[in-house]
Amino acid sequence: MTNPEQEAIRQNLWRLREAIDAALAASGRSRAGLLLCAASKTQPAETVAFAAGLDIDLFGENRVQELTAKTAAGAYGTKPCHLIGHLQTNKIRQAVGCGMIQSVDSLRLAGGIEAEAAKRGICQDILLEVKLGGEESKTGVPPGQLDRLLEAAAGCRHLRLRGLMTIPPPAESEGEARRWFAQARALFERLAPHCPETAVWDTLSMGMSGDFAAAIAEGATMVRVGTGIFGPRSYPPQKV
């Protein structure tokens, strides 16, 4: 038996999968070419554990603290979890070892992840986060600095380059959203020939609850959906 909250998640996911399949079909693509990342920010471990038994490919957390706590609780089951939020350099130690760090946006951060991964003798999968539109409120490396960051990350023996992640500016129409996502795809394709042999340049992570269809139309290989699965987030009250 499921409780009302769990049943709502199940129904949300069913509708989401239908919409994703429709977007894939419209683009002549199959489900095999797209991963669904459930953005589980603020969701309790019990809710995530229920979702892990549904038709979700992986999870994404914005905060290192949530990722480590839910991992310790076994909330993700056998499914991987990626860090999709901004990573502060003082949290690198806790983040390294997760399925993928999608938000690498500076030489300092890449170097810190490399150093920690080297200590553990592992190879950490990463995405380079690109900032489209120049919004001050968002993290990410500007497109003009991507080549330099790629070159630096390519020289790190304990980093495996997997592709790009982006959160474009809010769009007023699907056409505008598609233009942003097309820019990300063009960067992804342009950088591919410059990757080292150790790279597996296969991931273009873009599109969220409100714009995943436009992202799929422009070649996303992963979409990150939170409210479309779990419903509106409830944030704990702020301490005063």
Tab-separated table of C-alpha atoms in Angstrom:
chain	number	residue	atom	x	y	z
A	1	MET	CA	0.000	0.000	0.000
A	2	THR	CA	1.165	3.517	-0.808
A	3	ASN	CA	0.259	6.663	1.084
A	4	PRO	CA	-1.237	9.702	-0.702
A	5	GLU	CA	2.148	11.401	-1.087
A	6	GLN	CA	3.679	8.302	-2.652
A	7	GLU	CA	0.719	7.834	-4.964
A	8	ALA	CA	1.058	11.461	-6.101
A	9	ILE	CA	4.726	10.840	-6.925
A	10	ARG	CA	3.792	7.714	-8.861
A	11	GLN	CA	1.165	9.586	-10.869
A	12	ASN	CA	3.479	12.563	-11.464
A	13	LEU	CA	6.147	10.244	-12.791
A	14	TRP	CA	3.691	8.441	-15.054
A	15	ARG	CA	2.620	11.772	-16.602
A	16	LEU	CA	6.238	12.915	-16.859
A	17	ARG	CA	7.302	9.736	-18.639
A	18	GLU	CA	4.441	10.170	-21.101
A	19	ALA	CA	5.553	13.751	-21.841
A	20	ILE	CA	9.205	12.698	-22.180
A	21	ASP	CA	8.286	9.874	-24.542
A	22	ALA	CA	6.230	12.300	-26.647
A	23	ALA	CA	9.152	14.754	-26.826
A	24	LEU	CA	11.536	11.958	-27.792
A	25	ALA	CA	9.180	10.668	-30.477
A	26	ALA	CA	8.780	14.184	-31.923
A	27	SER	CA	12.570	14.346	-32.260
A	28	GLY	CA	12.905	10.854	-33.709
A	29	ARG	CA	14.740	9.648	-30.628
A	30	SER	CA	14.347	6.629	-28.363
A	31	ARG	CA	14.256	6.448	-24.574
A	32	ALA	CA	17.603	4.650	-24.631
A	33	GLY	CA	19.304	7.952	-25.457
A	34	LEU	CA	17.997	9.886	-22.453
A	35	LEU	CA	18.463	9.552	-18.687
A	36	LEU	CA	15.945	10.900	-16.188
A	37	CYS	CA	17.624	12.429	-13.150
A	38	ALA	CA	15.235	12.960	-10.229
A	39	ALA	CA	16.314	16.169	-8.496
A	40	SER	CA	15.600	15.223	-4.897
A	41	LYS	CA	16.613	18.453	-3.148
A	42	THR	CA	14.853	18.805	0.267
A	43	GLN	CA	13.131	15.420	-0.101
A	44	PRO	CA	13.443	13.167	2.973
A	45	ALA	CA	15.261	9.858	2.697
A	46	GLU	CA	11.996	7.906	2.983
A	47	THR	CA	10.518	9.693	-0.034
A	48	VAL	CA	13.679	9.192	-2.068
A	49	ALA	CA	13.770	5.496	-1.145
A	50	PHE	CA	10.221	5.102	-2.460
A	51	ALA	CA	11.100	6.932	-5.680
A	52	ALA	CA	14.158	4.712	-6.139
A	53	GLY	CA	11.791	1.830	-6.804
A	54	LEU	CA	10.107	3.683	-9.677
A	55	ASP	CA	11.041	4.374	-13.306
A	56	ILE	CA	13.862	6.789	-12.495
A	57	ASP	CA	17.412	6.369	-13.795
A	58	LEU	CA	19.357	8.304	-11.162
A	59	PHE	CA	19.094	11.015	-8.546
A	60	GLY	CA	20.607	14.479	-8.261
A	61	GLU	CA	21.270	16.510	-5.147
A	62	ASN	CA	22.065	20.206	-4.907
A	63	ARG	CA	23.727	20.015	-1.506
A	64	VAL	CA	26.609	17.794	-0.476
A	65	GLN	CA	25.118	17.383	2.997
A	66	GLU	CA	21.919	15.900	1.588
A	67	LEU	CA	23.830	13.618	-0.764
A	68	THR	CA	25.985	12.167	1.998
A	69	ALA	CA	23.119	11.804	4.485
A	70	LYS	CA	20.795	10.053	2.036
A	71	THR	CA	23.627	7.845	0.787
A	72	ALA	CA	24.326	6.781	4.374
A	73	ALA	CA	20.619	6.027	4.807
A	74	GLY	CA	20.599	3.867	1.663
A	75	ALA	CA	17.886	6.064	0.145
A	76	TYR	CA	19.070	5.753	-3.454
A	77	GLY	CA	19.072	1.968	-3.425
A	78	THR	CA	21.167	0.679	-6.301
A	79	LYS	CA	20.757	3.858	-8.353
A	80	PRO	CA	23.548	6.442	-8.674
A	81	CYS	CA	23.328	9.952	-7.313
A	82	HIS	CA	25.011	12.961	-8.899
A	83	LEU	CA	25.875	16.292	-7.336
A	84	ILE	CA	24.037	18.828	-9.508
A	85	GLY	CA	24.382	21.936	-7.336
A	86	HIS	CA	27.297	24.296	-6.834
A	87	LEU	CA	30.234	22.649	-5.079
A	88	GLN	CA	32.249	24.734	-2.646
A	89	THR	CA	35.911	23.839	-2.437
A	90	ASN	CA	35.616	23.083	1.291
A	91	LYS	CA	33.052	20.369	0.488
A	92	ILE	CA	35.137	18.563	-2.136
A	93	ARG	CA	36.160	15.740	0.197
A	94	GLN	CA	32.536	14.792	0.883
A	95	ALA	CA	31.511	15.031	-2.776
A	96	VAL	CA	34.270	12.979	-4.384
A	97	GLY	CA	33.164	9.403	-4.880
A	98	CYS	CA	29.568	10.185	-5.883
A	99	GLY	CA	28.293	9.012	-9.255
A	100	MET	CA	29.179	12.263	-10.986
A	101	ILE	CA	29.893	15.901	-10.126
A	102	GLN	CA	27.962	17.907	-12.711
A	103	SER	CA	28.926	21.393	-11.586
A	104	VAL	CA	32.656	21.824	-12.233
A	105	ASP	CA	33.052	25.471	-13.204
A	106	SER	CA	36.575	26.586	-12.294
A	107	LEU	CA	40.212	25.558	-12.510
A	108	ARG	CA	40.438	25.637	-8.708
A	109	LEU	CA	37.511	23.281	-8.301
A	110	ALA	CA	38.806	20.863	-10.946
A	111	GLY	CA	42.199	20.838	-9.262
A	112	GLY	CA	40.696	20.190	-5.844
A	113	ILE	CA	38.609	17.286	-7.107
A	114	GLU	CA	41.669	15.861	-8.870
A	115	ALA	CA	43.725	16.035	-5.664
A	116	GLU	CA	41.067	14.302	-3.562
A	117	ALA	CA	40.392	11.633	-6.184
A	118	ALA	CA	44.136	10.979	-6.448
A	119	LYS	CA	44.329	10.440	-2.672
A	120	ARG	CA	41.636	7.775	-2.955
A	121	GLY	CA	43.017	6.211	-6.100
A	122	ILE	CA	39.771	6.678	-8.014
A	123	CYS	CA	38.675	8.408	-11.219
A	124	GLN	CA	35.863	10.904	-10.667
A	125	ASP	CA	33.312	11.480	-13.433
A	126	ILE	CA	32.608	15.174	-13.991
A	127	LEU	CA	30.664	17.547	-16.194
A	128	LEU	CA	31.743	21.092	-16.940
A	129	GLU	CA	28.996	23.559	-16.033
A	130	VAL	CA	28.578	26.271	-18.632
A	131	LYS	CA	26.739	29.522	-17.871
A	132	LEU	CA	24.644	30.776	-20.768
A	133	GLY	CA	23.283	34.310	-20.712
A	134	GLY	CA	25.768	35.732	-18.238
A	135	GLU	CA	23.383	35.774	-15.263
A	136	GLU	CA	25.198	36.945	-12.137
A	137	SER	CA	23.000	34.796	-9.907
A	138	LYS	CA	24.045	31.533	-11.565
A	139	THR	CA	27.242	29.569	-11.358
A	140	GLY	CA	29.056	28.097	-14.321
A	141	VAL	CA	31.939	28.965	-16.600
A	142	PRO	CA	31.264	31.440	-19.451
A	143	PRO	CA	31.430	29.843	-22.905
A	144	GLY	CA	34.572	31.819	-23.734
A	145	GLN	CA	36.445	30.141	-20.874
A	146	LEU	CA	35.309	26.572	-21.566
A	147	ASP	CA	38.304	25.649	-23.712
A	148	ARG	CA	40.747	26.608	-20.961
A	149	LEU	CA	38.811	24.648	-18.335
A	150	LEU	CA	38.534	21.636	-20.629
A	151	GLU	CA	42.279	21.701	-21.270
A	152	ALA	CA	43.037	21.865	-17.550
A	153	ALA	CA	40.604	19.078	-16.659
A	154	ALA	CA	41.933	16.949	-19.512
A	155	GLY	CA	45.347	17.073	-17.872
A	156	CYS	CA	44.021	15.631	-14.602
A	157	ARG	CA	44.620	11.876	-14.477
A	158	HIS	CA	41.903	11.270	-11.881
A	159	LEU	CA	39.094	13.141	-13.631
A	160	ARG	CA	36.969	11.599	-16.392
A	161	LEU	CA	35.348	14.228	-18.600
A	162	ARG	CA	31.798	13.212	-19.478
A	163	GLY	CA	30.309	16.365	-21.025
A	164	LEU	CA	28.454	19.574	-20.168
A	165	MET	CA	25.722	20.735	-17.824
A	166	THR	CA	23.787	23.987	-18.067
A	167	ILE	CA	20.874	25.909	-16.577
A	168	PRO	CA	19.957	28.575	-19.144
A	169	PRO	CA	18.116	31.819	-18.350
A	170	PRO	CA	14.336	31.618	-17.978
A	171	ALA	CA	12.631	31.620	-21.360
A	172	GLU	CA	9.276	33.108	-22.287
A	173	SER	CA	8.614	30.564	-25.029
A	174	GLU	CA	9.687	27.096	-26.100
A	175	GLY	CA	11.422	28.636	-29.099
A	176	GLU	CA	13.534	30.862	-26.868
A	177	ALA	CA	14.358	27.910	-24.617
A	178	ARG	CA	15.393	25.858	-27.624
A	179	ARG	CA	17.775	28.601	-28.742
A	180	TRP	CA	19.593	28.438	-25.401
A	181	PHE	CA	19.759	24.651	-25.490
A	182	ALA	CA	20.972	24.728	-29.086
A	183	GLN	CA	23.888	26.893	-27.939
A	184	ALA	CA	24.790	24.279	-25.315
A	185	ARG	CA	24.593	21.489	-27.872
A	186	ALA	CA	26.831	23.410	-30.268
A	187	LEU	CA	29.429	23.839	-27.495
A	188	PHE	CA	29.167	20.149	-26.623
A	189	GLU	CA	29.774	19.136	-30.232
A	190	ARG	CA	32.581	21.656	-30.756
A	191	LEU	CA	34.510	20.496	-27.707
A	192	ALA	CA	34.200	16.775	-28.405
A	193	PRO	CA	37.246	16.545	-30.746
A	194	HIS	CA	39.421	18.274	-28.127
A	195	CYS	CA	38.758	15.747	-25.367
A	196	PRO	CA	41.518	13.359	-24.249
A	197	GLU	CA	41.300	9.653	-25.006
A	198	THR	CA	40.348	9.021	-21.382
A	199	ALA	CA	37.188	11.118	-21.736
A	200	VAL	CA	33.760	9.596	-22.318
A	201	TRP	CA	32.112	12.647	-23.875
A	202	ASP	CA	28.542	11.372	-23.815
A	203	THR	CA	26.502	13.557	-21.454
A	204	LEU	CA	24.645	16.789	-22.157
A	205	SER	CA	22.703	17.494	-18.966
A	206	MET	CA	20.094	20.192	-19.553
A	207	GLY	CA	16.381	20.723	-19.092
A	208	MET	CA	14.281	20.758	-15.931
A	209	SER	CA	10.604	20.506	-15.004
A	210	GLY	CA	9.507	23.502	-17.071
A	211	ASP	CA	11.630	23.113	-20.185
A	212	PHE	CA	12.696	19.465	-20.573
A	213	ALA	CA	10.793	19.061	-23.862
A	214	ALA	CA	12.794	21.893	-25.457
A	215	ALA	CA	16.021	20.402	-24.104
A	216	ILE	CA	15.168	16.988	-25.517
A	217	ALA	CA	14.432	18.552	-28.902
A	218	GLU	CA	17.937	20.055	-28.882
A	219	GLY	CA	19.780	16.886	-27.948
A	220	ALA	CA	19.828	16.573	-24.155
A	221	THR	CA	21.030	13.162	-22.990
A	222	MET	CA	19.918	13.825	-19.409
A	223	VAL	CA	17.108	15.919	-17.943
A	224	ARG	CA	16.929	16.900	-14.275
A	225	VAL	CA	13.360	16.995	-12.947
A	226	GLY	CA	12.394	17.788	-9.366
A	227	THR	CA	8.955	19.360	-8.927
A	228	GLY	CA	7.638	17.442	-11.934
A	229	ILE	CA	8.151	14.266	-9.888
A	230	PHE	CA	7.921	15.252	-6.224
A	231	GLY	CA	5.620	18.269	-6.471
A	232	PRO	CA	6.356	21.755	-5.079
A	233	ARG	CA	9.226	21.777	-2.612
A	234	SER	CA	8.627	22.665	1.024
A	235	TYR	CA	11.603	24.389	2.579
A	236	PRO	CA	12.298	24.259	6.313
A	237	PRO	CA	11.720	27.549	8.143
A	238	GLN	CA	14.725	29.842	8.310
A	239	LYS	CA	16.390	30.251	11.685
A	240	VAL	CA	16.372	33.768	13.083
